[in-house]
XYZ file of C-alpha atoms in Angstrom:
785
model
C 0.017 -0.162 0.182
C 1.295 3.447 -1.064
C 3.103 5.419 2.220
C 1.663 8.860 2.966
C 3.576 11.624 4.508
C 1.839 13.054 7.656
C 2.590 16.623 8.449
C 0.745 17.747 11.372
C -1.597 16.428 14.119
C -4.592 17.162 12.706
C -4.140 15.809 9.300
C -2.606 12.424 10.678
C -5.903 11.768 12.951
C -7.640 12.047 9.836
C -5.550 9.880 8.116
C -6.024 7.542 10.976
C -10.028 7.386 10.525
C -9.659 7.131 6.851
C -6.763 4.233 7.224
C -9.256 1.896 9.680
C -11.497 2.066 6.812
C -9.166 1.423 3.838
C -7.491 -1.490 6.157
C -10.733 -3.470 6.370
C -11.625 -2.882 2.953
C -9.088 -2.416 0.340
C -5.667 -4.591 -0.814
C -3.857 -3.766 2.308
C -5.885 -6.141 4.492
C -5.985 -8.849 1.759
C -2.065 -8.374 1.846
C -2.000 -8.678 5.168
C -3.933 -11.831 5.690
C -2.284 -13.384 2.759
C 0.827 -12.658 4.167
C -0.200 -13.757 7.024
C -1.243 -17.526 5.556
C 2.022 -17.655 3.609
C 3.951 -17.073 6.665
C 2.040 -20.281 8.235
C 2.465 -22.234 5.298
C 5.413 -20.929 3.148
C 8.314 -19.137 5.329
C 7.881 -22.067 7.889
C 7.535 -25.606 6.045
C 4.867 -27.753 7.462
C 6.107 -30.567 5.786
C 9.566 -30.257 7.083
C 8.933 -29.697 10.456
C 6.610 -32.642 10.304
C 9.597 -34.403 8.813
C 11.893 -33.171 11.334
C 9.886 -34.281 14.349
C 9.095 -37.479 12.971
C 13.094 -38.187 12.496
C 14.257 -36.682 15.788
C 11.567 -39.157 17.322
C 12.840 -42.202 15.638
C 16.436 -40.805 16.489
C 15.599 -40.577 20.182
C 14.009 -43.841 20.147
C 17.034 -45.453 18.514
C 19.463 -43.602 20.830
C 17.596 -44.605 23.771
C 17.592 -48.415 22.653
C 21.176 -48.538 22.058
C 22.101 -46.491 24.863
C 20.451 -49.380 26.740
C 22.088 -52.157 24.850
C 25.445 -50.273 25.260
C 24.815 -50.288 28.591
C 23.581 -53.607 29.029
C 26.806 -55.305 27.187
C 29.468 -53.379 28.774
C 28.140 -54.447 32.136
C 28.184 -58.118 30.537
C 31.708 -57.759 29.278
C 32.694 -56.536 32.667
C 31.664 -59.534 34.436
C 32.891 -62.142 32.213
C 36.324 -60.371 32.822
C 35.949 -60.371 36.027
C 34.875 -63.933 36.222
C 37.961 -64.993 34.031
C 40.144 -63.179 36.788
C 38.736 -65.170 39.350
C 39.324 -68.307 37.343
C 43.043 -67.716 36.079
C 43.903 -66.519 39.575
C 42.634 -69.473 41.340
C 44.313 -72.197 38.440
C 47.279 -70.006 39.101
C 47.431 -70.765 42.931
C 46.656 -74.231 42.372
C 49.311 -74.682 39.835
C 51.784 -73.093 42.173
C 50.988 -75.571 45.402
C 53.825 -77.828 44.403
C 56.518 -75.412 42.859
C 56.123 -73.386 45.877
C 56.155 -76.244 48.505
C 59.697 -77.503 46.895
C 61.025 -74.029 46.394
C 61.663 -74.673 42.791
C 62.214 -71.164 41.634
C 62.756 -71.977 37.764
C 59.583 -73.775 37.693
C 57.901 -70.652 39.440
C 59.292 -68.749 36.774
C 58.005 -70.300 33.753
C 54.440 -70.586 35.377
C 54.593 -67.127 35.979
C 55.944 -66.443 32.482
C 53.402 -68.458 30.911
C 50.325 -67.004 32.576
C 51.913 -63.835 31.525
C 50.915 -64.775 27.838
C 47.171 -64.003 28.371
C 46.500 -60.945 26.562
C 44.128 -60.002 29.766
C 47.008 -59.899 32.334
C 49.175 -57.104 32.965
C 51.405 -58.162 35.590
C 52.030 -61.257 37.984
C 53.675 -61.325 41.738
C 53.965 -64.398 43.468
C 55.249 -64.324 47.014
C 56.004 -66.900 49.648
C 54.412 -66.955 52.959
C 56.890 -64.360 54.529
C 55.868 -62.004 51.733
C 59.149 -62.406 49.875
C 58.639 -61.756 46.630
C 59.670 -65.243 44.284
C 58.580 -63.480 40.977
C 57.200 -60.141 39.312
C 56.987 -59.238 35.726
C 54.625 -57.201 34.035
C 53.675 -57.034 30.130
C 54.938 -53.686 29.453
C 51.798 -52.455 27.860
C 52.151 -49.092 29.530
C 49.850 -47.344 32.282
C 46.087 -48.017 31.920
C 43.399 -49.218 33.987
C 43.653 -52.375 35.784
C 41.872 -54.779 38.132
C 43.896 -56.684 40.913
C 43.011 -60.326 42.046
C 44.955 -62.061 44.990
C 44.644 -65.574 45.942
C 46.557 -67.766 48.704
C 48.631 -70.855 48.099
C 47.500 -73.641 50.282
C 48.999 -77.047 50.714
C 48.225 -79.477 53.561
C 46.309 -77.001 55.068
C 49.311 -74.678 55.347
C 49.700 -70.862 53.111
C 53.102 -71.527 51.754
C 52.501 -68.023 49.603
C 50.231 -66.015 48.050
C 49.643 -64.815 43.996
C 48.434 -61.524 43.115
C 47.072 -61.021 39.381
C 46.393 -57.711 37.602
C 44.471 -57.784 34.671
C 44.163 -54.869 32.070
C 41.206 -53.285 30.859
C 42.290 -52.279 27.681
C 40.471 -55.386 26.037
C 37.926 -54.531 27.617
C 37.782 -50.715 26.716
C 38.697 -51.955 22.947
C 35.564 -54.061 22.889
C 33.483 -51.188 24.418
C 35.062 -48.937 21.437
C 34.325 -51.312 18.767
C 30.470 -51.320 20.339
C 30.178 -47.616 20.552
C 31.458 -47.463 16.940
C 28.943 -50.096 15.580
C 26.131 -47.951 17.270
C 27.338 -44.836 16.085
C 26.934 -46.701 12.468
C 23.818 -48.518 13.051
C 22.337 -44.657 14.287
C 23.738 -42.758 11.170
C 22.365 -45.548 8.832
C 18.981 -45.623 10.654
C 19.106 -41.757 10.512
C 19.382 -41.555 6.519
C 17.206 -44.360 5.810
C 14.013 -42.519 7.951
C 15.231 -39.383 6.509
C 14.661 -40.033 3.078
C 11.450 -42.122 3.796
C 10.050 -39.122 5.462
C 11.191 -36.625 3.005
C 9.854 -38.777 0.228
C 6.227 -39.801 1.905
C 5.585 -35.968 3.080
C 6.096 -34.739 -0.184
C 3.756 -37.001 -1.735
C 0.856 -36.822 1.104
C 1.722 -33.076 2.319
C 3.861 -31.105 0.506
C 2.114 -31.080 -3.022
C -1.122 -30.418 -1.447
C 0.276 -27.133 0.591
C 1.968 -26.271 -2.769
C -1.671 -26.078 -4.569
C -2.838 -24.436 -1.801
C -0.106 -21.471 -1.750
C -0.222 -21.218 -5.562
C -4.062 -20.379 -4.952
C -3.296 -17.867 -2.541
C -0.607 -16.233 -4.748
C -3.121 -15.800 -7.525
C -5.609 -14.414 -5.055
C -2.938 -11.885 -3.896
C -2.622 -10.935 -7.588
C -6.206 -10.004 -8.130
C -7.447 -13.224 -9.462
C -10.428 -13.093 -7.277
C -12.395 -15.947 -9.107
C -10.255 -18.444 -8.458
C -11.929 -21.517 -6.974
C -9.250 -23.633 -5.695
C -10.686 -26.480 -7.684
C -7.456 -28.564 -7.075
C -7.738 -28.869 -3.151
C -9.366 -32.050 -1.985
C -7.994 -32.084 1.465
C -10.759 -31.569 3.842
C -8.620 -29.397 6.523
C -7.005 -27.483 3.231
C -10.500 -27.069 1.929
C -11.577 -25.324 4.677
C -8.794 -22.572 4.415
C -9.218 -22.245 0.675
C -13.209 -21.273 1.607
C -12.088 -18.408 3.829
C -10.256 -16.746 0.628
C -12.655 -17.238 -1.343
C -15.127 -15.328 0.831
C -12.677 -12.623 1.438
C -11.823 -12.186 -2.076
C -15.069 -11.892 -3.161
C -15.583 -9.301 -0.288
C -12.786 -7.310 -1.448
C -14.025 -7.580 -4.943
C -17.362 -5.933 -3.841
C -15.645 -3.108 -2.027
C -12.975 -2.290 -4.297
C -15.098 0.628 -5.711
C -15.562 1.960 -2.354
C -11.643 1.978 -1.672
C -10.770 3.511 -5.060
C -12.999 6.435 -4.110
C -11.262 7.084 -0.541
C -7.795 6.490 -2.020
C -8.507 9.584 -4.228
C -9.840 11.527 -1.992
C -6.804 10.873 0.251
C -4.486 11.583 -2.481
C -6.107 14.673 -3.060
C -5.795 16.358 -0.014
C -2.315 14.743 0.869
C -0.985 16.562 -2.146
C -2.780 19.811 -1.030
C -0.817 19.014 2.781
C 2.439 18.904 0.596
C 1.913 21.927 -1.250
C 1.248 23.817 2.019
C 4.076 22.217 3.589
C 6.127 23.386 1.233
C 5.296 26.989 1.474
C 5.893 26.500 5.137
C 9.527 24.925 4.565
C 9.813 27.903 2.144
C 9.032 30.631 5.179
C 11.165 28.771 7.866
C 14.066 28.693 5.403
C 13.558 32.487 4.648
C 13.129 33.182 8.511
C 16.240 31.380 9.365
C 18.057 33.076 6.501
C 16.649 36.563 7.992
C 17.757 35.604 11.702
C 21.036 34.236 10.604
C 21.879 37.410 8.886
C 20.812 39.582 11.888
C 23.610 41.087 14.166
C 21.196 40.633 16.879
C 20.373 37.578 18.936
C 16.412 36.771 19.506
C 15.387 34.900 22.558
C 11.988 34.032 23.818
C 11.449 33.991 27.620
C 8.600 32.791 29.546
C 6.948 34.530 32.614
C 8.926 31.895 35.224
C 11.847 33.289 33.674
C 12.831 30.452 31.245
C 15.079 30.645 27.932
C 12.698 28.887 25.379
C 14.128 29.423 22.493
C 17.152 31.398 20.650
C 18.097 32.657 17.337
C 19.965 34.935 15.283
C 23.833 35.426 15.585
C 25.391 32.805 17.671
C 28.736 34.727 18.211
C 27.997 36.793 20.788
C 26.277 34.025 23.031
C 27.083 34.353 26.858
C 27.090 30.187 26.467
C 26.030 27.724 23.741
C 22.558 27.282 23.097
C 22.453 23.560 24.523
C 23.695 25.088 27.528
C 21.060 27.457 28.593
C 17.768 26.778 26.466
C 15.259 25.603 28.981
C 17.014 27.077 31.938
C 16.376 30.224 34.218
C 18.129 33.242 33.259
C 18.896 33.171 36.996
C 20.950 30.161 36.540
C 22.636 31.293 33.525
C 23.304 35.398 33.785
C 25.222 37.243 36.670
C 22.424 38.315 39.492
C 22.687 42.148 38.419
C 21.816 41.401 35.001
C 19.216 38.858 36.052
C 17.191 41.515 38.099
C 17.586 43.812 35.749
C 16.068 41.411 32.867
C 13.049 40.354 35.136
C 12.390 43.767 35.843
C 11.887 44.872 32.592
C 10.534 41.511 31.524
C 7.649 42.022 34.180
C 6.871 46.084 32.937
C 7.017 44.714 29.299
C 3.937 41.941 30.211
C 2.262 44.596 32.529
C 2.527 47.624 29.856
C 2.699 45.946 26.552
C 5.387 48.541 25.740
C 9.020 47.827 24.304
C 11.529 47.905 27.484
C 15.073 49.328 26.214
C 18.156 48.653 28.673
C 21.544 47.706 28.545
C 23.812 45.345 30.325
C 27.652 44.356 30.998
C 29.169 41.079 30.632
C 32.242 39.481 30.284
C 32.435 37.320 27.216
C 35.502 35.278 26.599
C 37.589 37.315 29.129
C 36.783 40.938 27.971
C 33.902 42.952 29.313
C 30.927 43.286 26.544
C 27.954 45.732 26.553
C 24.484 44.547 24.978
C 21.347 46.710 24.349
C 18.120 44.613 25.040
C 14.575 45.472 23.582
C 12.044 43.367 25.487
C 8.511 43.100 23.737
C 5.393 41.098 25.072
C 5.079 38.369 22.793
C 1.878 36.406 24.220
C 0.417 37.051 27.716
C 3.218 34.953 29.438
C 6.294 35.312 27.045
C 8.385 37.863 25.622
C 10.990 38.749 22.950
C 14.256 39.510 23.949
C 16.107 41.253 20.715
C 19.785 41.483 22.169
C 22.798 43.690 20.130
C 26.353 43.619 21.420
C 27.014 47.200 21.097
C 30.731 46.652 22.337
C 32.199 48.463 19.295
C 30.097 51.130 19.199
C 30.721 51.903 23.062
C 34.376 51.379 22.423
C 34.102 53.620 18.929
C 32.789 56.602 21.360
C 35.432 56.243 23.959
C 37.791 56.580 21.141
C 36.003 59.344 19.830
C 35.749 61.075 23.269
C 39.645 60.015 24.163
C 40.849 61.076 20.753
C 39.058 64.576 21.155
C 40.433 64.903 24.111
C 43.745 64.886 23.120
C 43.293 66.913 20.277
C 42.333 69.737 22.663
C 45.368 69.016 24.912
C 47.339 69.203 21.696
C 45.990 72.506 20.672
C 46.067 73.906 23.904
C 49.804 72.807 24.638
C 50.516 74.305 20.919
C 48.653 77.816 21.674
C 50.395 78.184 25.239
C 53.684 77.026 23.445
C 52.824 80.315 20.971
C 52.013 82.553 23.658
C 54.781 81.400 25.909
C 57.479 82.417 23.108
C 55.952 86.088 22.450
C 56.084 86.178 26.523
C 59.565 84.788 26.816
C 60.956 87.266 24.100
C 59.768 90.285 25.966
C 60.561 89.166 29.341
C 64.253 88.545 28.403
C 64.162 92.107 27.490
C 62.788 93.024 30.715
C 65.173 90.845 32.761
C 68.695 91.892 31.043
C 68.474 94.815 33.265
C 67.165 92.969 36.503
C 69.894 90.216 36.217
C 72.914 92.852 35.125
C 72.935 95.473 37.059
C 72.856 94.028 40.738
C 76.502 92.535 39.481
C 77.396 96.118 38.796
C 76.048 97.170 42.009
C 77.587 94.639 44.365
C 80.960 95.287 42.754
C 80.800 98.883 44.073
C 79.278 98.055 47.382
C 81.568 97.424 50.148
C 81.179 93.966 52.078
C 79.678 95.687 55.137
C 77.076 97.492 53.432
C 73.322 97.577 54.668
C 72.334 97.729 51.374
C 74.276 94.429 49.790
C 71.276 91.868 51.348
C 69.036 93.428 49.261
C 70.726 93.885 46.089
C 71.755 90.213 46.585
C 67.763 89.380 47.140
C 67.047 91.013 43.968
C 69.847 89.384 41.871
C 68.589 85.916 42.850
C 64.773 87.067 41.827
C 65.952 87.918 38.322
C 67.889 84.499 38.177
C 64.674 82.821 38.799
C 62.811 84.996 36.393
C 65.293 83.892 34.118
C 65.402 80.359 34.730
C 61.285 80.544 34.016
C 62.096 82.431 30.910
C 64.393 79.789 29.876
C 61.503 77.320 30.427
C 59.156 79.100 28.337
C 61.594 79.407 25.380
C 62.087 75.475 25.537
C 58.222 74.838 25.810
C 57.928 77.631 22.537
C 60.346 75.562 20.810
C 58.212 73.254 18.597
C 59.669 71.193 15.791
C 62.966 70.271 17.446
C 65.920 69.051 14.881
C 66.578 65.344 15.623
C 69.325 64.662 13.615
C 71.788 63.888 16.106
C 71.955 60.227 17.360
C 72.140 60.026 21.025
C 72.443 57.180 23.646
C 69.441 57.641 26.617
C 71.642 55.666 28.694
C 74.578 58.329 28.473
C 72.533 61.140 29.240
C 71.130 59.670 32.077
C 74.519 58.690 33.371
C 75.650 62.798 32.592
C 72.568 63.638 34.867
C 73.529 61.459 37.468
C 76.792 63.597 37.671
C 75.657 67.017 37.218
C 75.134 69.683 39.970
C 71.520 69.421 39.437
C 71.467 66.262 40.677
C 73.854 67.136 43.560
C 71.756 69.806 44.643
C 68.619 67.587 44.415
C 70.605 64.783 47.265
C 70.963 67.671 49.341
C 67.379 68.619 49.471
C 66.156 65.316 49.433
C 68.751 62.992 51.362
C 65.760 60.480 52.350
C 65.210 59.382 48.549
C 67.153 56.706 47.149
C 67.804 55.727 43.902
C 67.112 52.981 41.588
C 69.094 52.800 38.400
C 68.776 49.804 35.555
C 69.688 50.501 32.345
C 69.767 48.377 29.371
C 73.108 47.929 28.057
C 72.407 47.048 24.505
C 70.192 50.132 24.323
C 69.079 51.622 20.601
C 70.008 54.872 19.818
C 67.442 58.384 19.308
C 67.389 60.559 16.970
C 66.957 63.659 18.885
C 68.286 66.574 21.082
C 70.497 65.555 24.369
C 70.241 69.212 25.864
C 65.715 68.844 25.833
C 66.341 65.195 26.693
C 68.827 65.857 29.594
C 66.031 68.426 30.584
C 63.259 65.686 30.184
C 64.940 63.370 32.661
C 66.020 65.944 35.161
C 62.256 66.908 35.369
C 60.434 63.568 35.697
C 63.373 63.060 38.484
C 62.997 66.136 40.124
C 59.022 65.756 40.548
C 59.045 62.121 41.986
C 61.701 63.497 44.635
C 59.332 65.961 45.318
C 56.221 63.799 45.647
C 57.893 61.544 48.449
C 57.586 63.491 51.379
C 58.807 61.096 53.819
C 61.239 59.626 51.704
C 61.749 56.915 49.221
C 62.762 55.421 46.248
C 63.056 56.709 42.681
C 63.418 54.102 39.966
C 65.143 54.619 36.510
C 64.697 51.910 34.061
C 65.695 52.301 29.958
C 64.922 49.505 27.681
C 64.160 48.032 24.117
C 60.731 47.501 23.271
C 58.873 46.622 20.053
C 55.055 47.218 19.964
C 53.510 44.534 18.175
C 50.060 45.972 18.333
C 48.993 49.344 19.350
C 48.411 50.693 22.914
C 45.636 52.697 24.528
C 47.015 54.789 27.200
C 47.516 58.537 27.903
C 48.972 58.648 24.455
C 47.751 55.975 21.869
C 51.422 54.479 21.352
C 51.589 53.098 17.303
C 53.338 49.779 16.257
C 57.407 49.949 16.210
C 60.561 50.192 17.777
C 61.126 51.974 20.702
C 63.695 53.164 23.133
C 61.499 53.617 26.673
C 62.549 55.355 29.756
C 60.597 54.532 33.020
C 61.326 56.986 35.917
C 58.703 55.963 39.346
C 58.676 56.790 42.600
C 56.801 55.671 45.792
C 55.124 59.086 46.422
C 51.784 60.673 47.204
C 50.548 59.516 43.700
C 48.407 61.919 41.242
C 44.313 62.406 42.079
C 42.617 60.846 38.746
C 41.009 63.758 38.074
C 44.562 65.840 37.943
C 46.498 63.627 35.491
C 44.697 65.184 32.722
C 46.135 68.628 33.261
C 49.920 67.856 34.945
C 51.120 68.783 31.520
C 49.478 72.364 31.473
C 52.129 75.251 32.217
C 51.911 76.725 35.385
C 49.252 73.756 36.976
C 50.644 72.203 40.391
C 49.204 70.769 43.444
C 52.434 71.998 45.444
C 52.782 75.087 47.396
C 53.778 78.348 45.020
C 56.900 78.646 44.854
C 58.069 75.610 46.313
C 60.554 74.810 43.826
C 61.297 74.830 40.110
C 59.347 76.975 37.756
C 56.065 75.283 37.013
C 56.779 74.672 33.529
C 59.224 70.893 34.299
C 55.920 68.679 32.745
C 54.908 70.879 29.926
C 58.763 70.756 28.950
C 58.680 67.011 29.358
C 55.361 66.871 27.131
C 56.613 69.168 24.758
C 59.897 67.526 24.748
C 58.690 63.727 23.892
C 55.967 65.518 20.933
C 58.965 67.103 19.400
C 60.846 63.369 19.362
C 57.666 62.320 18.052
C 57.350 59.790 20.850
C 54.193 59.076 23.589
C 53.649 59.275 27.087
C 52.073 56.937 29.455
C 51.238 57.971 33.390
C 49.902 55.306 35.518
C 49.420 56.829 39.433
C 47.611 55.702 42.573
C 46.996 58.285 45.072
C 48.784 57.512 48.051
C 51.263 54.637 46.466
C 52.940 56.434 43.624
C 53.372 57.364 40.036
C 54.981 56.029 36.964
C 55.952 57.787 33.980
C 56.744 55.803 30.641
C 58.392 57.429 27.670
C 58.422 55.943 24.329
C 60.811 57.114 21.913
C 61.227 55.914 18.546
C 64.544 53.970 17.855
C 66.927 54.882 15.399
C 69.381 52.116 13.722
C 72.381 54.627 13.144
C 75.423 54.044 14.951
C 75.511 56.092 18.032
C 79.401 57.765 19.357
C 78.923 56.304 22.464
C 78.204 52.866 22.010
C 80.370 50.494 23.189
C 82.547 48.075 21.299
C 80.897 44.597 20.112
C 82.091 41.333 19.736
C 83.791 41.099 16.001
C 81.290 39.887 13.061
C 82.944 36.909 12.694
C 82.209 35.537 15.974
C 78.089 34.971 14.825
C 78.521 35.210 10.900
C 76.562 33.454 8.504
C 78.179 30.630 5.937
C 74.956 31.083 3.387
C 72.165 29.061 5.066
C 69.067 29.826 4.324
C 66.633 31.657 6.680
C 62.504 32.488 6.197
C 61.512 35.372 8.411
C 57.834 35.088 9.522
C 56.535 38.398 10.753
C 52.840 40.065 9.971
C 54.768 43.631 9.989
C 56.664 44.705 7.168
C 58.794 47.009 8.620
C 60.026 44.304 11.057
C 60.441 41.572 8.284
C 62.784 44.610 6.399
C 64.878 45.163 9.522
C 65.132 41.379 10.411
C 66.295 40.579 6.753
C 68.558 43.395 6.356
C 70.577 42.345 9.402
C 70.644 38.604 8.166
C 71.505 39.202 4.696
C 74.431 41.686 5.980
C 75.657 38.865 8.467
C 75.846 36.548 5.036
C 72.866 34.858 5.332
C 70.513 34.002 2.096
C 67.100 35.425 3.478
C 63.318 35.409 2.493
C 60.483 36.850 4.379
C 56.844 36.154 4.333
C 53.669 37.867 5.971
C 51.753 35.294 8.027
C 51.901 31.909 9.523
C 49.923 30.554 6.700
C 52.279 31.890 4.155
C 54.952 30.383 6.130
C 53.554 26.649 5.707
C 52.813 27.298 2.219
C 56.420 28.138 1.465
C 57.974 25.390 3.250
C 55.660 23.058 1.613
C 57.643 23.590 -1.861
C 61.138 24.140 -0.281
C 62.798 23.875 3.030
C 65.372 26.466 5.242
C 67.650 25.682 7.480
C 66.417 28.360 9.981
C 62.987 30.035 10.765
C 62.815 33.657 12.639
C 59.266 33.359 13.535
C 57.104 35.871 15.202
C 55.097 34.910 18.059
C 52.181 37.412 17.982
C 50.628 37.812 14.120
C 47.360 39.046 13.518
C 44.852 38.441 11.605
C 45.570 34.538 11.245
C 47.545 31.754 13.199
C 50.152 32.944 15.877
C 53.526 31.504 15.893
C 52.978 28.674 18.055
C 50.258 27.079 15.906
C 52.587 28.155 12.735
C 55.332 26.413 14.214
C 53.316 22.822 15.112
C 52.191 22.880 11.273
C 55.709 23.256 10.124
C 57.209 20.395 12.429
C 54.560 18.447 10.608
C 55.965 19.115 7.313
C 59.490 19.187 8.517
C 59.761 17.130 11.720
C 63.450 19.164 13.689
C 62.766 22.386 12.083
C 65.124 24.591 13.359
C 63.426 27.850 14.319
C 64.054 30.725 17.038
C 61.014 32.819 18.647
C 60.686 36.763 18.187
C 58.234 38.594 19.820
C 57.873 42.527 21.154
C 56.170 40.605 24.512
C 57.495 39.305 27.430
C 58.437 35.470 27.416
C 54.752 33.743 27.521
C 53.472 30.712 28.036
C 53.167 30.193 24.245
C 56.635 30.536 23.416
C 57.571 27.875 26.181
C 55.722 25.992 24.582
C 56.855 26.170 21.364
C 60.288 25.590 22.710
C 59.122 21.960 24.199
C 58.480 21.378 20.443
C 61.605 22.326 19.296
C 62.060 26.010 18.890
C 65.238 27.776 20.165
C 65.844 30.876 22.182
C 63.739 33.353 22.637
C 64.826 37.083 21.170
C 62.782 39.858 22.263
C 62.207 42.870 19.891
C 63.274 45.268 18.940
C 66.092 43.202 17.072
C 69.869 43.842 17.674
C 72.139 42.934 15.494
C 74.425 41.006 18.331
C 71.475 39.451 19.887
C 69.820 37.966 16.516
C 72.830 36.796 14.778
C 73.924 35.101 18.211
C 70.817 33.205 18.645
C 70.699 31.843 15.399
C 74.483 31.120 15.071
C 74.084 29.126 18.618
C 70.869 27.632 17.170
C 72.428 26.523 13.787
C 75.615 24.861 15.332
C 73.356 23.153 17.991
């Protein structure tokens, strides 16, 4: 019967009702009944089952009978063996009476050997009355089951000795084996005869009538309802045939009704198929629409259970299978749960859309979401959620950049103003600084006016210092053609009169200096950079009222990804200066204003000109550098200065090992780095050292390159974006070239992923920015390893 596709419960109930009628009327019932009869008469052969039953019964009977015969015969054979053993033992004892009485050992031996000739005797043992063995011989048939018979040797009512005969059961067992084989052969022969006879008889008297009935059933099953079963003559089978004839007549009478019902069902099924196809198309369009949306759509019931989820999956807090069917309170933090449940209640009560924002931690980072709740039914709401982290971040970045622009514009305007004011003040201060010196020359040492003139002179010098700072602040676009060593500038300051004066003013302040020995050079102005170091150290010392430690550190640093802080630091090679203190710190509200001229929280006139930090800001910007400030009130402040590194030689650089110590010998090197400038620097250094160098811009490109050719060494950047990082790249490379030599490079500190790469076989870790000596030595050591 044709299968029908049922698409919903209502339609399936209707089909079921029609199916009840169809099953009683149409061919489906006929086929089922016919198949049942076939199963009874065809699938399991009645003749075979009767034949097998009859054969098994006869075999069972014969088996029982032959088993009884076998048991009876084995018992008889054993009794005969035992009687023969008794007789032979008695005969031996009688024969040995005279020889034993006469102590005729020769005769005893001959008699013993004569009895040993019997097949059933395995051992003969003859002893005298005192138990001494006179004769003991075995047949040598090997270990087997035996029976023992003993008898006394009596002469004139006096026991003169003993005889023991051991009879082998081998002959007995061979007789039993022959009997078993005979019984099995008889059973097998009878089985063959019975099987053939039963098969012939059952084929004549049962299988042929059943085959005739089966052929008639097949004809009815094929639609020949007029078949009369005339060939059936057995009463039992004729009853079955009559039943089939009645069924065929009923089916023939109702066939017309069946066709009408079947056509009605087919028409309705076709209609339902068309409707279902439209539903499927609509569902597919809806799914495509949801998948294309940047939003997530949740269905929430009145009790706070999450019923369904559609839309973007990348911003989900958990995988759908982990939260569907669960309460919001079991998934989200308490504050977010309370907010969502409150807005859900308002949406159901007011029937108005509720719009709100909340914050979650997504994959270890804070994420911001906007949620729109709207009532869907009386008991459920739809929540449309969108990740607005990027827009939030963009707004924050825009605000921060606007503030930085305003700060830069303000500092530019102040610098311009300071330049004009400084020019005019210099003219005014010339007399105020110069004339007191002339007056002092004419005044005697004990003059009462001398102290007043000295005060005027010192005030003029302080004013001149302020003017000098104004001029420094006003000097924008400093020429930076000279390559200087920041370590040398710091060292020069630490032996300067200004630092000695600072130590006298703040004796409780300790200094901790940690300078990078292989520091890169800076293209800049030594005077302005020295002024920057002096101002930062002075401010740090003044911030520690009860004493403390000022730390000065220099270093090379490669910025692989932009850093957002007080300044936005771009990618590149930098020389860094860090000056920190353990003082009172800076209030967060004041950090944005510390670089403004004359802005200070110190007592007015306590020290300096009030322009120190403004000079620092101007100098760093003139050197195209960046400033980052981190401060905690009551714990101290850290200033990080980032100045672009220069690869040109500095006149103060210390001597390095001879280049021949780490020069290449023509080995091939592949540089893998996502930054074009870094690839160019590494390629230039290694080519100059005598290596054959090639470079690629990503991990995927490196894998493709190494699929075609091999290299002696790989310089592998650990952080590459986008695409796979250095560790994943190295894992793929060693699958292509096991044992591939490589060194790891990164602008960050040595991470767990760097260590994992080294465990896989990578060599040294080289921190960016590249220094020729360190990079070359790391490659040479790894190649020679």
